[in-house]
Amino acid sequence: MKPVAIPWIGKYSSALTLMRVPFSVYLMPVYWFALSVAGGYTWWRAVAVFLILHVFVYPASNGYNSYHDRDEGSIGGLRQPPRVTQELYHLVLLFDALALLFSFFLSPIFALAVALYLLVSKAYSHRGVRLKKYPVISTLVVTVFQGAFTFLMVQVGVDLDIQQILQPTNSWFALVSTLFLCGSYPLTQIYQHHEDAERGDKTLSLLLGIRGTFVFSGIALGLGAALLIGLYLMLGQIYNVLVFLLCTAPITYYFLNWVRRSWQDPGEVNFENTMRMNKISSLCISLAFFLILLLRFVRIN
């Protein structure tokens, strides 16, 4: 007896691919950073916040962006994205609802922050608003909300004491996360100039050009690293400086080498090299902050 085909399963499976759940792994650095500078939270809450953000919130934003962009070329995490269908919109709504529901169980304030993040991410992509087509506004929105806002949102989610969250030093750390996003965000757009221009999205990378994007990103990443190292030194955390420099050395090497190759051959600015840069930077920075978190735990105990 032949198995009965169920068409809607295939449609939802294809739509789930566009949610790019595995790609959320590369959005971990801000999460680990927020935990590494904080203390006094329970691990079960930290795990819950991680799952809410990386399994529901980020994929919902990815899916909504894909629903409105309807990319035919490569996108972050997918070299050949499947065709967009209405099932993708259904999954986005489901993930939104689950993210808000689980967030509310942790904290109403955390749920409110998650709701605001989801709304802003929709304004970024929605055809009627489309913040994405404004280079400066979209950069500010992405770098602030995926950077400092998410940094503070994580700390709210783990129920960190409000006095800790509002400390001036913590605010400077939040700024570091925005500077890192400011450096990495244009690099994610650098290979999509043609498609973005055809769609009418004048991204920051398109505005700056390829060489300008590399220069801008290098300056932003350098400022973020300098501020972070300065804060660690001010707090007497020399080991944190060493861990950060050691773990991020591969990022510096790859970035400078990629810039050199791209200066000689514009063909080096492609999907593969962009995703490789994204993977190296995300995983190395996540490793740095995770190790710093472990060092903090060892010192406390």
mmCIF file of C-alpha atoms in Angstrom:
data_model
loop_
_atom_site.group_PDB
_atom_site.id
_atom_site.type_symbol
_atom_site.label_atom_id
_atom_site.label_comp_id
_atom_site.label_asym_id
_atom_site.label_seq_id
_atom_site.Cartn_x
_atom_site.Cartn_y
_atom_site.Cartn_z
ATOM 1 C CA MET A 1 0.000 0.000 0.000
ATOM 2 C CA LYS A 2 1.424 3.369 -1.046
ATOM 3 C CA PRO A 3 1.904 5.987 1.679
ATOM 4 C CA VAL A 4 -0.599 8.841 1.567
ATOM 5 C CA ALA A 5 1.011 12.160 0.716
ATOM 6 C CA ILE A 6 0.048 15.077 2.937
ATOM 7 C CA PRO A 7 0.812 18.254 0.927
ATOM 8 C CA TRP A 8 0.511 20.677 3.838
ATOM 9 C CA ILE A 9 3.346 18.953 5.723
ATOM 10 C CA GLY A 10 5.723 19.661 2.857
ATOM 11 C CA LYS A 11 4.548 23.276 2.661
ATOM 12 C CA TYR A 12 5.104 23.889 6.361
ATOM 13 C CA SER A 13 8.447 22.102 6.255
ATOM 14 C CA SER A 14 9.551 24.412 3.442
ATOM 15 C CA ALA A 15 8.260 27.423 5.360
ATOM 16 C CA LEU A 16 10.112 26.312 8.494
ATOM 17 C CA THR A 17 13.340 26.338 6.492
ATOM 18 C CA LEU A 18 12.801 30.054 5.881
ATOM 19 C CA MET A 19 12.514 30.643 9.635
ATOM 20 C CA ARG A 20 16.235 29.742 9.729
ATOM 21 C CA VAL A 21 16.171 28.405 13.288
ATOM 22 C CA PRO A 22 19.793 27.089 13.120
ATOM 23 C CA PHE A 23 20.937 30.544 11.953
ATOM 24 C CA SER A 24 19.912 31.902 15.385
ATOM 25 C CA VAL A 25 23.065 30.289 16.761
ATOM 26 C CA TYR A 26 24.995 33.147 15.181
ATOM 27 C CA LEU A 27 22.987 35.693 17.181
ATOM 28 C CA MET A 28 24.268 34.303 20.506
ATOM 29 C CA PRO A 29 27.062 36.805 21.319
ATOM 30 C CA VAL A 30 24.785 39.443 22.869
ATOM 31 C CA TYR A 31 23.126 36.793 25.051
ATOM 32 C CA TRP A 32 26.422 35.465 26.443
ATOM 33 C CA PHE A 33 27.741 39.007 26.825
ATOM 34 C CA ALA A 34 24.712 40.079 28.885
ATOM 35 C CA LEU A 35 25.144 37.095 31.213
ATOM 36 C CA SER A 36 28.931 37.413 31.494
ATOM 37 C CA VAL A 37 28.767 40.863 33.110
ATOM 38 C CA ALA A 38 25.865 40.026 35.447
ATOM 39 C CA GLY A 39 25.358 37.932 38.534
ATOM 40 C CA GLY A 40 22.612 36.838 40.891
ATOM 41 C CA TYR A 41 20.374 34.990 38.441
ATOM 42 C CA THR A 42 19.244 31.362 38.297
ATOM 43 C CA TRP A 43 20.394 29.048 35.526
ATOM 44 C CA TRP A 44 16.918 27.784 34.670
ATOM 45 C CA ARG A 45 15.840 31.343 33.847
ATOM 46 C CA ALA A 46 18.967 31.839 31.724
ATOM 47 C CA VAL A 47 18.155 28.672 29.754
ATOM 48 C CA ALA A 48 14.539 29.769 29.328
ATOM 49 C CA VAL A 49 15.583 33.188 27.989
ATOM 50 C CA PHE A 50 18.012 31.527 25.580
ATOM 51 C CA LEU A 51 15.302 29.244 24.179
ATOM 52 C CA ILE A 52 12.720 32.018 23.876
ATOM 53 C CA LEU A 53 15.094 34.249 21.939
ATOM 54 C CA HIS A 54 16.887 31.709 19.765
ATOM 55 C CA VAL A 55 14.067 29.242 19.083
ATOM 56 C CA PHE A 56 11.098 31.616 18.786
ATOM 57 C CA VAL A 57 11.905 35.349 18.648
ATOM 58 C CA TYR A 58 14.785 35.384 16.167
ATOM 59 C CA PRO A 59 13.241 32.779 13.820
ATOM 60 C CA ALA A 60 9.936 34.707 13.858
ATOM 61 C CA SER A 61 11.818 37.837 12.782
ATOM 62 C CA ASN A 62 13.717 35.887 10.113
ATOM 63 C CA GLY A 63 10.512 34.388 8.753
ATOM 64 C CA TYR A 64 8.664 37.700 8.638
ATOM 65 C CA ASN A 65 11.577 39.313 6.833
ATOM 66 C CA SER A 66 11.620 36.496 4.267
ATOM 67 C CA TYR A 67 7.819 36.717 3.857
ATOM 68 C CA HIS A 68 8.076 40.342 2.734
ATOM 69 C CA ASP A 69 11.435 40.201 0.943
ATOM 70 C CA ARG A 70 10.653 37.067 -1.105
ATOM 71 C CA ASP A 71 14.337 36.712 -1.908
ATOM 72 C CA GLU A 72 15.317 34.713 -4.953
ATOM 73 C CA GLY A 73 19.027 34.895 -4.219
ATOM 74 C CA SER A 74 21.048 33.772 -1.223
ATOM 75 C CA ILE A 75 20.116 35.044 2.238
ATOM 76 C CA GLY A 76 21.749 34.663 5.650
ATOM 77 C CA GLY A 77 22.028 30.950 6.351
ATOM 78 C CA LEU A 78 20.390 29.807 3.084
ATOM 79 C CA ARG A 79 22.178 29.678 -0.237
ATOM 80 C CA GLN A 80 18.998 28.720 -2.133
ATOM 81 C CA PRO A 81 15.908 29.756 -0.130
ATOM 82 C CA PRO A 82 12.646 27.961 -0.967
ATOM 83 C CA ARG A 83 9.654 29.803 -2.397
ATOM 84 C CA VAL A 84 7.678 31.896 0.083
ATOM 85 C CA THR A 85 4.128 30.664 0.768
ATOM 86 C CA GLN A 86 1.297 31.656 3.080
ATOM 87 C CA GLU A 87 2.342 28.862 5.427
ATOM 88 C CA LEU A 88 5.395 30.938 6.350
ATOM 89 C CA TYR A 89 3.114 33.686 7.665
ATOM 90 C CA HIS A 90 1.211 31.123 9.737
ATOM 91 C CA LEU A 91 4.452 29.919 11.335
ATOM 92 C CA VAL A 92 5.535 33.479 12.074
ATOM 93 C CA LEU A 93 2.285 34.114 13.967
ATOM 94 C CA LEU A 94 2.674 30.814 15.849
ATOM 95 C CA PHE A 95 6.262 31.589 16.855
ATOM 96 C CA ASP A 96 5.260 35.127 17.894
ATOM 97 C CA ALA A 97 2.489 33.750 20.102
ATOM 98 C CA LEU A 98 4.720 31.117 21.714
ATOM 99 C CA ALA A 99 7.484 33.649 22.347
ATOM 100 C CA LEU A 100 5.068 36.006 24.092
ATOM 101 C CA LEU A 101 3.390 33.224 26.073
ATOM 102 C CA PHE A 102 6.630 31.766 27.440
ATOM 103 C CA SER A 103 8.040 35.253 28.070
ATOM 104 C CA PHE A 104 5.012 36.186 30.157
ATOM 105 C CA PHE A 105 5.610 33.164 32.401
ATOM 106 C CA LEU A 106 9.084 34.544 33.158
ATOM 107 C CA SER A 107 8.098 38.178 33.619
ATOM 108 C CA PRO A 108 5.434 40.576 32.271
ATOM 109 C CA ILE A 109 8.149 43.196 31.717
ATOM 110 C CA PHE A 110 10.253 40.704 29.774
ATOM 111 C CA ALA A 111 7.169 39.795 27.698
ATOM 112 C CA LEU A 112 6.625 43.503 26.990
ATOM 113 C CA ALA A 113 10.238 43.839 25.822
ATOM 114 C CA VAL A 114 9.854 40.784 23.575
ATOM 115 C CA ALA A 115 6.632 42.218 22.131
ATOM 116 C CA LEU A 116 8.382 45.522 21.367
ATOM 117 C CA TYR A 117 11.269 43.681 19.707
ATOM 118 C CA LEU A 118 8.859 41.691 17.519
ATOM 119 C CA LEU A 119 6.921 44.822 16.532
ATOM 120 C CA VAL A 120 10.071 46.709 15.577
ATOM 121 C CA SER A 121 11.347 43.739 13.572
ATOM 122 C CA LYS A 122 8.069 43.745 11.640
ATOM 123 C CA ALA A 123 8.293 47.480 10.983
ATOM 124 C CA TYR A 124 11.779 46.803 9.614
ATOM 125 C CA SER A 125 10.431 44.377 7.008
ATOM 126 C CA HIS A 126 6.751 45.256 6.375
ATOM 127 C CA ARG A 127 6.147 46.618 2.873
ATOM 128 C CA GLY A 128 3.932 49.401 4.221
ATOM 129 C CA VAL A 129 6.578 50.701 6.648
ATOM 130 C CA ARG A 130 9.795 49.125 5.388
ATOM 131 C CA LEU A 131 12.390 50.707 7.661
ATOM 132 C CA LYS A 132 14.833 48.508 5.795
ATOM 133 C CA LYS A 133 14.841 50.848 2.796
ATOM 134 C CA TYR A 134 16.204 53.756 4.852
ATOM 135 C CA PRO A 135 19.944 53.178 5.366
ATOM 136 C CA VAL A 136 20.545 55.252 8.504
ATOM 137 C CA ILE A 137 17.222 54.511 10.239
ATOM 138 C CA SER A 138 17.438 50.771 9.570
ATOM 139 C CA THR A 139 21.010 50.647 10.878
ATOM 140 C CA LEU A 140 20.022 52.467 14.066
ATOM 141 C CA VAL A 141 17.011 50.198 14.568
ATOM 142 C CA VAL A 142 18.940 46.959 14.041
ATOM 143 C CA THR A 143 22.030 47.907 16.031
ATOM 144 C CA VAL A 144 20.081 49.313 18.973
ATOM 145 C CA PHE A 145 17.432 46.586 19.187
ATOM 146 C CA GLN A 146 19.650 43.602 18.389
ATOM 147 C CA GLY A 147 22.441 45.155 20.449
ATOM 148 C CA ALA A 148 21.815 47.230 23.580
ATOM 149 C CA PHE A 149 18.078 46.517 23.792
ATOM 150 C CA THR A 150 18.558 42.740 23.579
ATOM 151 C CA PHE A 151 21.478 42.960 26.026
ATOM 152 C CA LEU A 152 19.212 44.608 28.619
ATOM 153 C CA MET A 153 16.246 42.392 27.677
ATOM 154 C CA VAL A 154 18.266 39.273 28.513
ATOM 155 C CA GLN A 155 19.115 40.706 31.925
ATOM 156 C CA VAL A 156 15.463 41.549 32.553
ATOM 157 C CA GLY A 157 14.486 38.020 31.519
ATOM 158 C CA VAL A 158 16.850 36.379 34.003
ATOM 159 C CA ASP A 159 15.349 38.637 36.688
ATOM 160 C CA LEU A 160 18.512 40.596 37.354
ATOM 161 C CA ASP A 161 18.234 43.215 40.073
ATOM 162 C CA ILE A 162 17.114 46.530 38.574
ATOM 163 C CA GLN A 163 19.969 48.369 40.296
ATOM 164 C CA GLN A 164 22.462 46.155 38.465
ATOM 165 C CA ILE A 165 20.767 46.775 35.133
ATOM 166 C CA LEU A 166 20.773 50.557 35.620
ATOM 167 C CA GLN A 167 24.416 50.804 36.692
ATOM 168 C CA PRO A 168 26.435 53.157 34.418
ATOM 169 C CA THR A 169 29.007 50.422 33.725
ATOM 170 C CA ASN A 170 26.252 48.084 32.538
ATOM 171 C CA SER A 171 25.018 50.802 30.176
ATOM 172 C CA TRP A 172 28.498 51.076 28.684
ATOM 173 C CA PHE A 173 28.575 47.321 28.188
ATOM 174 C CA ALA A 174 25.207 47.602 26.415
ATOM 175 C CA LEU A 175 26.733 50.245 24.145
ATOM 176 C CA VAL A 176 29.555 47.824 23.293
ATOM 177 C CA SER A 177 26.994 45.310 22.034
ATOM 178 C CA THR A 178 25.476 47.975 19.775
ATOM 179 C CA LEU A 179 28.898 48.928 18.401
ATOM 180 C CA PHE A 180 29.607 45.275 17.595
ATOM 181 C CA LEU A 181 26.261 45.045 15.782
ATOM 182 C CA CYS A 182 27.030 48.306 13.998
ATOM 183 C CA GLY A 183 30.197 46.708 12.667
ATOM 184 C CA SER A 184 28.738 43.353 11.686
ATOM 185 C CA TYR A 185 25.337 44.444 10.307
ATOM 186 C CA PRO A 186 26.577 46.179 7.101
ATOM 187 C CA LEU A 187 28.793 43.172 6.356
ATOM 188 C CA THR A 188 25.689 40.958 6.154
ATOM 189 C CA GLN A 189 24.415 43.191 3.315
ATOM 190 C CA ILE A 190 27.640 43.532 1.359
ATOM 191 C CA TYR A 191 26.975 40.777 -1.192
ATOM 192 C CA GLN A 192 23.307 41.749 -1.811
ATOM 193 C CA HIS A 193 23.757 45.175 -3.398
ATOM 194 C CA HIS A 194 22.190 44.221 -6.722
ATOM 195 C CA GLU A 195 19.106 42.535 -5.242
ATOM 196 C CA ASP A 196 18.574 45.252 -2.628
ATOM 197 C CA ALA A 197 18.801 47.959 -5.293
ATOM 198 C CA GLU A 198 16.248 46.167 -7.493
ATOM 199 C CA ARG A 199 13.857 45.947 -4.530
ATOM 200 C CA GLY A 200 14.310 49.618 -3.659
ATOM 201 C CA ASP A 201 16.069 48.938 -0.343
ATOM 202 C CA LYS A 202 18.930 51.400 -0.024
ATOM 203 C CA THR A 203 20.842 49.608 2.704
ATOM 204 C CA LEU A 204 23.779 51.169 4.526
ATOM 205 C CA SER A 205 26.185 48.845 2.729
ATOM 206 C CA LEU A 206 24.732 49.862 -0.645
ATOM 207 C CA LEU A 207 25.101 53.513 0.342
ATOM 208 C CA LEU A 208 28.698 53.068 1.489
ATOM 209 C CA GLY A 209 29.814 50.788 -1.333
ATOM 210 C CA ILE A 210 31.979 47.710 -0.853
ATOM 211 C CA ARG A 211 35.141 49.473 0.293
ATOM 212 C CA GLY A 212 33.201 51.932 2.405
ATOM 213 C CA THR A 213 31.388 49.051 4.111
ATOM 214 C CA PHE A 214 34.674 47.405 5.065
ATOM 215 C CA VAL A 215 36.062 50.686 6.432
ATOM 216 C CA PHE A 216 32.881 51.503 8.364
ATOM 217 C CA SER A 217 32.652 47.993 9.840
ATOM 218 C CA GLY A 218 36.314 47.981 10.804
ATOM 219 C CA ILE A 219 35.964 51.302 12.635
ATOM 220 C CA ALA A 220 32.774 50.246 14.478
ATOM 221 C CA LEU A 221 34.208 46.865 15.501
ATOM 222 C CA GLY A 222 37.459 48.516 16.578
ATOM 223 C CA LEU A 223 35.620 51.088 18.711
ATOM 224 C CA GLY A 224 33.519 48.351 20.311
ATOM 225 C CA ALA A 225 36.587 46.260 21.136
ATOM 226 C CA ALA A 226 38.499 49.290 22.475
ATOM 227 C CA LEU A 227 35.592 50.321 24.719
ATOM 228 C CA LEU A 228 35.163 46.758 26.010
ATOM 229 C CA ILE A 229 38.862 46.367 26.790
ATOM 230 C CA GLY A 230 38.852 49.765 28.495
ATOM 231 C CA LEU A 231 35.928 48.733 30.691
ATOM 232 C CA TYR A 232 37.587 45.431 31.607
ATOM 233 C CA LEU A 233 40.809 47.246 32.541
ATOM 234 C CA MET A 234 38.887 49.823 34.574
ATOM 235 C CA LEU A 235 37.282 46.963 36.523
ATOM 236 C CA GLY A 236 40.643 45.219 36.955
ATOM 237 C CA GLN A 237 39.558 42.232 34.856
ATOM 238 C CA ILE A 238 42.855 41.535 33.089
ATOM 239 C CA TYR A 239 42.020 37.873 32.421
ATOM 240 C CA ASN A 240 38.883 38.954 30.566
ATOM 241 C CA VAL A 241 41.004 41.113 28.267
ATOM 242 C CA LEU A 242 43.333 38.202 27.514
ATOM 243 C CA VAL A 243 40.448 35.806 26.861
ATOM 244 C CA PHE A 244 38.720 38.306 24.587
ATOM 245 C CA LEU A 245 41.852 39.097 22.557
ATOM 246 C CA LEU A 246 42.775 35.423 22.195
ATOM 247 C CA CYS A 247 39.297 34.306 21.122
ATOM 248 C CA THR A 248 38.749 37.166 18.679
ATOM 249 C CA ALA A 249 42.160 36.928 16.995
ATOM 250 C CA PRO A 250 40.705 34.690 14.205
ATOM 251 C CA ILE A 251 38.101 37.386 13.466
ATOM 252 C CA THR A 252 40.757 40.057 13.009
ATOM 253 C CA TYR A 253 42.847 37.763 10.804
ATOM 254 C CA TYR A 254 39.942 36.703 8.577
ATOM 255 C CA PHE A 255 38.496 40.219 8.277
ATOM 256 C CA LEU A 256 41.786 41.845 7.265
ATOM 257 C CA ASN A 257 42.572 39.013 4.859
ATOM 258 C CA TRP A 258 39.075 39.267 3.322
ATOM 259 C CA VAL A 259 39.498 43.039 2.914
ATOM 260 C CA ARG A 260 42.851 42.529 1.182
ATOM 261 C CA ARG A 261 41.446 39.909 -1.209
ATOM 262 C CA SER A 262 38.338 41.995 -1.950
ATOM 263 C CA TRP A 263 40.454 45.051 -2.736
ATOM 264 C CA GLN A 264 42.200 42.969 -5.402
ATOM 265 C CA ASP A 265 39.170 41.022 -6.627
ATOM 266 C CA PRO A 266 35.568 42.277 -6.060
ATOM 267 C CA GLY A 267 34.400 38.702 -6.720
ATOM 268 C CA GLU A 268 35.599 37.849 -3.197
ATOM 269 C CA VAL A 269 32.578 39.763 -1.887
ATOM 270 C CA ASN A 270 30.150 36.869 -2.157
ATOM 271 C CA PHE A 271 27.705 34.799 -0.124
ATOM 272 C CA GLU A 272 30.248 32.170 0.940
ATOM 273 C CA ASN A 273 32.807 34.632 2.304
ATOM 274 C CA THR A 274 30.139 36.739 3.990
ATOM 275 C CA MET A 275 28.663 33.717 5.773
ATOM 276 C CA ARG A 276 32.148 32.555 6.737
ATOM 277 C CA MET A 277 32.866 35.968 8.261
ATOM 278 C CA ASN A 278 29.552 35.848 10.101
ATOM 279 C CA LYS A 279 30.209 32.349 11.462
ATOM 280 C CA ILE A 280 33.758 33.076 12.583
ATOM 281 C CA SER A 281 32.858 36.361 14.290
ATOM 282 C CA SER A 282 29.705 35.047 15.964
ATOM 283 C CA LEU A 283 31.229 31.815 17.258
ATOM 284 C CA CYS A 284 34.500 33.409 18.385
ATOM 285 C CA ILE A 285 32.789 36.255 20.248
ATOM 286 C CA SER A 286 30.301 33.825 21.794
ATOM 287 C CA LEU A 287 33.208 31.637 22.916
ATOM 288 C CA ALA A 288 34.961 34.652 24.447
ATOM 289 C CA PHE A 289 31.969 35.709 26.518
ATOM 290 C CA PHE A 290 31.121 32.118 27.454
ATOM 291 C CA LEU A 291 34.646 31.587 28.800
ATOM 292 C CA ILE A 292 34.475 34.899 30.650
ATOM 293 C CA LEU A 293 31.186 33.732 32.152
ATOM 294 C CA LEU A 294 32.871 30.492 33.273
ATOM 295 C CA LEU A 295 35.752 32.471 34.794
ATOM 296 C CA ARG A 296 33.240 34.554 36.722
ATOM 297 C CA PHE A 297 31.521 31.395 37.974
ATOM 298 C CA VAL A 298 34.845 29.854 39.069
ATOM 299 C CA ARG A 299 35.870 33.027 40.939
ATOM 300 C CA ILE A 300 32.534 33.186 42.756
ATOM 301 C CA ASN A 301 32.780 29.544 43.823
#
